[in-house]
Tab-separated table of C-alpha atoms in Angstrom:
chain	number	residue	atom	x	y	z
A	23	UNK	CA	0.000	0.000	0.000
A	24	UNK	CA	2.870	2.342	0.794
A	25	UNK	CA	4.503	1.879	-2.505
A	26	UNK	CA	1.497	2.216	-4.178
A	27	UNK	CA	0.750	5.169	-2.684
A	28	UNK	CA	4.525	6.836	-3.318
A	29	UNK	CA	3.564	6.054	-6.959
A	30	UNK	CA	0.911	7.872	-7.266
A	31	UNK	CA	2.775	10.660	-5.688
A	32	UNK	CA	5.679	10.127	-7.913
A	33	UNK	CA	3.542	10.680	-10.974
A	34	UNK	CA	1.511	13.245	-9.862
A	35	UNK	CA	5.125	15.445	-8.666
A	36	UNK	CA	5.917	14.400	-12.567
A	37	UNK	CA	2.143	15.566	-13.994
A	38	UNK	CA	2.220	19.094	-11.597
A	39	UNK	CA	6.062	19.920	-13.447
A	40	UNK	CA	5.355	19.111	-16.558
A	41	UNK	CA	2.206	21.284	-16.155
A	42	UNK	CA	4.176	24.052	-14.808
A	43	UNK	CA	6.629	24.170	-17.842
A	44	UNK	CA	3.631	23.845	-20.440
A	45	UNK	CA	2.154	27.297	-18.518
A	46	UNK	CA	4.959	28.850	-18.826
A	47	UNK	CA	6.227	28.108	-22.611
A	48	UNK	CA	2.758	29.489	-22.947
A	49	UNK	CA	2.768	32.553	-21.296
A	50	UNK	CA	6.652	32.970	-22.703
A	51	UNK	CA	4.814	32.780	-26.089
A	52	UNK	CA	1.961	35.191	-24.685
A	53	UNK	CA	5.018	37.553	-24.155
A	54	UNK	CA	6.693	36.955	-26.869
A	55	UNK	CA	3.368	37.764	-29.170
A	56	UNK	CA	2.347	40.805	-27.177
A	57	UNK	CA	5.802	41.987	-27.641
A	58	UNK	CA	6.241	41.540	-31.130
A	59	UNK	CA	2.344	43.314	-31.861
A	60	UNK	CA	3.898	46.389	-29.605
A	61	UNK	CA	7.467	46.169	-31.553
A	62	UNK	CA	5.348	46.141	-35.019
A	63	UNK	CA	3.120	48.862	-33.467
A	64	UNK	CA	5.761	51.270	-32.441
A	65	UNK	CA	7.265	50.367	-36.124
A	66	UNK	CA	4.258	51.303	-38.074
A	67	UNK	CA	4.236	54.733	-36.024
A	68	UNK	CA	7.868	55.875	-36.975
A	69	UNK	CA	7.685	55.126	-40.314
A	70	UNK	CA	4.239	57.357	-40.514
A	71	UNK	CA	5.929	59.899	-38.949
A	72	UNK	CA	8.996	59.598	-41.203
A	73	UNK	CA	6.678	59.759	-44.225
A	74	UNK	CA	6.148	63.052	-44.866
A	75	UNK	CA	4.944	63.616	-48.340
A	76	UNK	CA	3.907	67.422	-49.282
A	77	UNK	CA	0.993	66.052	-50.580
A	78	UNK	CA	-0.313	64.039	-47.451
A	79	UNK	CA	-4.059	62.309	-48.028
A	80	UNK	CA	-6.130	63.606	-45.215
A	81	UNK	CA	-9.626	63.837	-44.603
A	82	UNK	CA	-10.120	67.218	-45.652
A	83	UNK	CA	-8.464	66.791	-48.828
A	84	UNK	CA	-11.110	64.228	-49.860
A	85	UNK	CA	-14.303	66.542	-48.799
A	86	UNK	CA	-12.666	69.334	-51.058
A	87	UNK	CA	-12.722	66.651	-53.981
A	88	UNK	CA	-16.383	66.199	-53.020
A	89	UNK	CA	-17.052	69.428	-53.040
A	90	UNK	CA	-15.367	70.199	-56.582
A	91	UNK	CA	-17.165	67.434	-57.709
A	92	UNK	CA	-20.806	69.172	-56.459
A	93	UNK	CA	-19.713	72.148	-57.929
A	94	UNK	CA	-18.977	71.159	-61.359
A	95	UNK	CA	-22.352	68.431	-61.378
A	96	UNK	CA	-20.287	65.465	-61.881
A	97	UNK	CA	-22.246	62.880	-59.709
A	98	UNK	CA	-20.747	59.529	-59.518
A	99	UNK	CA	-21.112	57.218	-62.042
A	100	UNK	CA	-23.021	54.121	-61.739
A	101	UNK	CA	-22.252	51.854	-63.556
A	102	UNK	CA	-20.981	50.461	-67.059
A	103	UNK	CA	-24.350	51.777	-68.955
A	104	UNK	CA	-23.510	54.704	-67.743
A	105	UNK	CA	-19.997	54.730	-68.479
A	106	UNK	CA	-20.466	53.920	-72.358
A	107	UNK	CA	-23.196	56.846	-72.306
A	108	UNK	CA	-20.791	59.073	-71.109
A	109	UNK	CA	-17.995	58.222	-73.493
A	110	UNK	CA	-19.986	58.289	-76.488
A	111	UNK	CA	-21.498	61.557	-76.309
A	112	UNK	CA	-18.075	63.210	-75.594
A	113	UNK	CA	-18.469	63.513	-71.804
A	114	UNK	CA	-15.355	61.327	-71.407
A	115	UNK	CA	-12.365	61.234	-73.665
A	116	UNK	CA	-9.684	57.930	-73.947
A	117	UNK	CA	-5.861	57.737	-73.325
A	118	UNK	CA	-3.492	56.826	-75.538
A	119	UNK	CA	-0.289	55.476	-75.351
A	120	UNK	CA	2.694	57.146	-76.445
A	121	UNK	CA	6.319	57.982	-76.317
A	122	UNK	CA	5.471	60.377	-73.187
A	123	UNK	CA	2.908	58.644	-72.036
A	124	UNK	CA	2.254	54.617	-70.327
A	125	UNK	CA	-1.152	52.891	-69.504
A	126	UNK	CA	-0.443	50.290	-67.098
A	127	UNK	CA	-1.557	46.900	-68.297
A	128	UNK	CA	-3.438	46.663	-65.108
A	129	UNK	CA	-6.068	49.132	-66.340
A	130	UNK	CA	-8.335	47.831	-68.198
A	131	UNK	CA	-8.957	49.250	-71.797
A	132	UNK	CA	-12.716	50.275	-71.148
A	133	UNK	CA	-11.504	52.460	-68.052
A	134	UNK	CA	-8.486	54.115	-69.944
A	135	UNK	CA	-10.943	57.263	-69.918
A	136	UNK	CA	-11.678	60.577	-68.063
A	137	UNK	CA	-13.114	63.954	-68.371
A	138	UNK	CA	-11.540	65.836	-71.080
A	139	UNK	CA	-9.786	68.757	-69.153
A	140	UNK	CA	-8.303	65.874	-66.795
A	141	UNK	CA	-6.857	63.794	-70.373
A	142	UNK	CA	-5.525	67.255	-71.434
A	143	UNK	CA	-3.824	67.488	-68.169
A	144	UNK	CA	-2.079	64.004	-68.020
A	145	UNK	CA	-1.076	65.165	-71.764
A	146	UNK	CA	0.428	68.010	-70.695
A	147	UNK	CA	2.554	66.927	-67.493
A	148	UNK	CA	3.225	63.518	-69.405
A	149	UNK	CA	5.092	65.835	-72.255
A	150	UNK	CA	6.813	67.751	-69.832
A	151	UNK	CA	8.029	65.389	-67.731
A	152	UNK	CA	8.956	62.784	-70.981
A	153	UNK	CA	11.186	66.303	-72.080
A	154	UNK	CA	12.511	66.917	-68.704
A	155	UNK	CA	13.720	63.203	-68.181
A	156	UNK	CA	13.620	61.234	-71.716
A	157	UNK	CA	10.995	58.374	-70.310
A	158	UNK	CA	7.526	58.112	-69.770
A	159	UNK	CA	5.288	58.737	-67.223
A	160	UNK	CA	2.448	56.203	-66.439
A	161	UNK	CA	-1.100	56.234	-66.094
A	162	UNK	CA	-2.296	53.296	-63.302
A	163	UNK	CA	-5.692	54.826	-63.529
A	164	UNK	CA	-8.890	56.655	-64.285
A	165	UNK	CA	-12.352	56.506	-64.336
A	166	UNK	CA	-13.883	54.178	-62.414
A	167	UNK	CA	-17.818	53.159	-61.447
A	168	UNK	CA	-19.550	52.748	-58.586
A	169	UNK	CA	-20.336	48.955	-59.336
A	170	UNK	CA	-15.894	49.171	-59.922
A	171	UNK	CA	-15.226	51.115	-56.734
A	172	UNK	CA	-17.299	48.613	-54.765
A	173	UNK	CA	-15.904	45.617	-55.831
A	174	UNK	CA	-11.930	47.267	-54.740
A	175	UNK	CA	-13.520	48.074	-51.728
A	176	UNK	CA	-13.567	44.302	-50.901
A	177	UNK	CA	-9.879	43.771	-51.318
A	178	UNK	CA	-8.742	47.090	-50.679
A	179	UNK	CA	-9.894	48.728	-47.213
A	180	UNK	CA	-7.746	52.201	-48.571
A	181	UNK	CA	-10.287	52.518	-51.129
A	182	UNK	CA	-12.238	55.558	-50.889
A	183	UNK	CA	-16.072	54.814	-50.303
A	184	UNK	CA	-18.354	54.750	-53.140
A	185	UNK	CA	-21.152	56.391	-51.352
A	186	UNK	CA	-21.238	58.957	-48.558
A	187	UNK	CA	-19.477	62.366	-48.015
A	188	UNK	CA	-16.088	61.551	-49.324
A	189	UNK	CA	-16.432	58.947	-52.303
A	190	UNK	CA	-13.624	58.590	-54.482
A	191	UNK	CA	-13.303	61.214	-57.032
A	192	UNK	CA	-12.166	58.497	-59.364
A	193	UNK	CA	-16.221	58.336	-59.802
A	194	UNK	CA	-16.718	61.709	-61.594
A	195	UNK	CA	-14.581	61.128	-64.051
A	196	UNK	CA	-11.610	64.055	-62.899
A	197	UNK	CA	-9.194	61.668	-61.337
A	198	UNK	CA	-6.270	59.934	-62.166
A	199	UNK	CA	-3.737	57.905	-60.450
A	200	UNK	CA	0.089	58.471	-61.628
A	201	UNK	CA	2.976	56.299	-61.094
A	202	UNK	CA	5.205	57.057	-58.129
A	203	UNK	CA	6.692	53.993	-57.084
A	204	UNK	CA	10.549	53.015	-59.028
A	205	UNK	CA	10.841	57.418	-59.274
A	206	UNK	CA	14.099	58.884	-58.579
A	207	UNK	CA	14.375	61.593	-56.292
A	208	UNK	CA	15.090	64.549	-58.818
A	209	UNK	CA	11.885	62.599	-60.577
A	210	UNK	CA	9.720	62.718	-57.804
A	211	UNK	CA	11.029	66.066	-56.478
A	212	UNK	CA	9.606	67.021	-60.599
A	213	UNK	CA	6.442	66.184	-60.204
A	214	UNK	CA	6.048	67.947	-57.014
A	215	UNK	CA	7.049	71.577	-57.777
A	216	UNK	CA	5.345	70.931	-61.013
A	217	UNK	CA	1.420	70.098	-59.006
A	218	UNK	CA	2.371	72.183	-55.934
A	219	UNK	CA	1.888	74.914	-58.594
A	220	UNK	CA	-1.293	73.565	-60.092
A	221	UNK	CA	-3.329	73.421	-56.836
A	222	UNK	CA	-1.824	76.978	-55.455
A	223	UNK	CA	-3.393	78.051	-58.541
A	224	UNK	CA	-6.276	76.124	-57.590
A	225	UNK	CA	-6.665	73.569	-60.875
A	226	UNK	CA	-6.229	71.064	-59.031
A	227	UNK	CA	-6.054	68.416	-55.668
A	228	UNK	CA	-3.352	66.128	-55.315
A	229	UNK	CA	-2.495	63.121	-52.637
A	230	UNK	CA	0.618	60.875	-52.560
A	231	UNK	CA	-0.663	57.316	-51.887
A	232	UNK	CA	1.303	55.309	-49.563
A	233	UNK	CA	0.558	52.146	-50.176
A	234	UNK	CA	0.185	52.116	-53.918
A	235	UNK	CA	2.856	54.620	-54.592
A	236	UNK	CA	1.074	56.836	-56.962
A	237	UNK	CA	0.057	60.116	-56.925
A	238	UNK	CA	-3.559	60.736	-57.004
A	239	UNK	CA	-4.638	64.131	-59.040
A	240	UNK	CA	-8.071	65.604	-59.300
A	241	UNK	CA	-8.580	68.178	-61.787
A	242	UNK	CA	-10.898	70.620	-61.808
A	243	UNK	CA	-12.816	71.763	-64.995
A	244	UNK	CA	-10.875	75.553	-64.836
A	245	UNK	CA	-7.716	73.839	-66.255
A	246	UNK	CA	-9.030	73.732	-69.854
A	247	UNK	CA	-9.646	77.954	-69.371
A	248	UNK	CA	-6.276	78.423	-67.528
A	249	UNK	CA	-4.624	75.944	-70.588
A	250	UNK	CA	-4.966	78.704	-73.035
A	251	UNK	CA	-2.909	80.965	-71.206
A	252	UNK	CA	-0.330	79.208	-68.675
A	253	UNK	CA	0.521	80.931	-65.510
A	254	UNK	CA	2.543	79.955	-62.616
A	255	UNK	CA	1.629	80.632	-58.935
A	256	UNK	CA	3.900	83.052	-56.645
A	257	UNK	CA	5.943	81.195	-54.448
A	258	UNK	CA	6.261	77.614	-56.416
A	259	UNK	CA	9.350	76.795	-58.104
């Protein structure tokens, strides 16, 4: 009975210390976890505050869009009916490709459109900038619906809304995303100066994405008048 007894006691020390280093390789790995979320935390907020862009998105910048877009009647549009409506009675004019100019192959031909003043625009900078540094610049996007929008919005939580206050301007028709990923810094530093004097002159609203390293550019509908006779705003390089 005795040995029987110092058995079970044996195997129950063994159970109770095994237990004890199972609890603690777990809350080790707790730890470890909690530590590496607070690590990748602390991460995320230095490089934000490293990122500095002089075109930062921001709230504000996309209820001004909104607001352009009230102000020149461009309501959203819907979807692909729509769309074809639009481009065949002139309300939408295509890209096209060219020494000074690159659609991305992600865009889809059928989308390769926008309002007129905003193609003239991407004409203009594209031939500038293809002058200024002998290579193309690149178009990743234009017009979109709201059917479009709503589907990105699935796999894409940046995505501006496609209803609300602050939908994406990408729905009117007057926005276009630019390539700004692979730029070098005189490149980059370029494009800047040249749409810091744009939207002092108030033609148009700019944002540097982040995440998919382009630069999206509203235009408003006064570029076509201000077009005819170029000006450059006081204080912009």
């Amino acid at each position: 009975m005795y040995l029987r007894r110092a058995q079970i006691a044996f195997i129950f020390l063994i159970l109770t210390a095994l237990a004890s280093q199972a609890f603690g390789v777990i809350r080790t790995s707790q730890k470890s976890r909690a530590k590496s979320t607070r690590l990748r935390r602390a991460s995320a907020r230095v490089k934000n505050t490293l990122w500095n862009p002089l075109f930062r998105p921001t709230h504000e910048s996309m209820l001004l869009q909104n607001e352009q877009m009230s102000s020149m009647n461009l309501p959203p549009i819907q979807n692909d009916a729509e769309l074809e409506e639009l481009k065949s009675n002139g309300a939408l004019a295509p890209f096209a490709e060219s020494d000074h100019l690159h659609i991305a192959k992600g865009l889809p031909v059928d989308r390769a459109y926008a309002r007129p003043w905003t193609v003239d625009f991407v004409e203009d900078v594209a031939k500038d900038y293809y002058e200024e540094f002998g290579v193309p610049l690149q178009l990743n996007s234009a017009v979109r619906t709201v059917q479009v929008q709503r589907k990105l919005r699935r796999h894409n939580s940046n995505a501006a809304p496609e209803s609300g206050d602050i939908i994406s301007s990408h729905l009117a028709g007057t926005t276009v995303d630019l390539q700004r990923g692979g730029l070098t810094k005189p490149q980059h530093e370029w494009l800047e100066n040249y749409f810091a004097n744009l939207k002092a002159l108030g033609l148009i609203e700019p944002e540097e994405e982040r995440r998919h390293y382009c630069f999206h550019v509203m235009v408003y509908s006064e570029y076509e008048k201000w077009r005819e006779q170029p000006a450059v705003a006081e204080g912009t390089p």
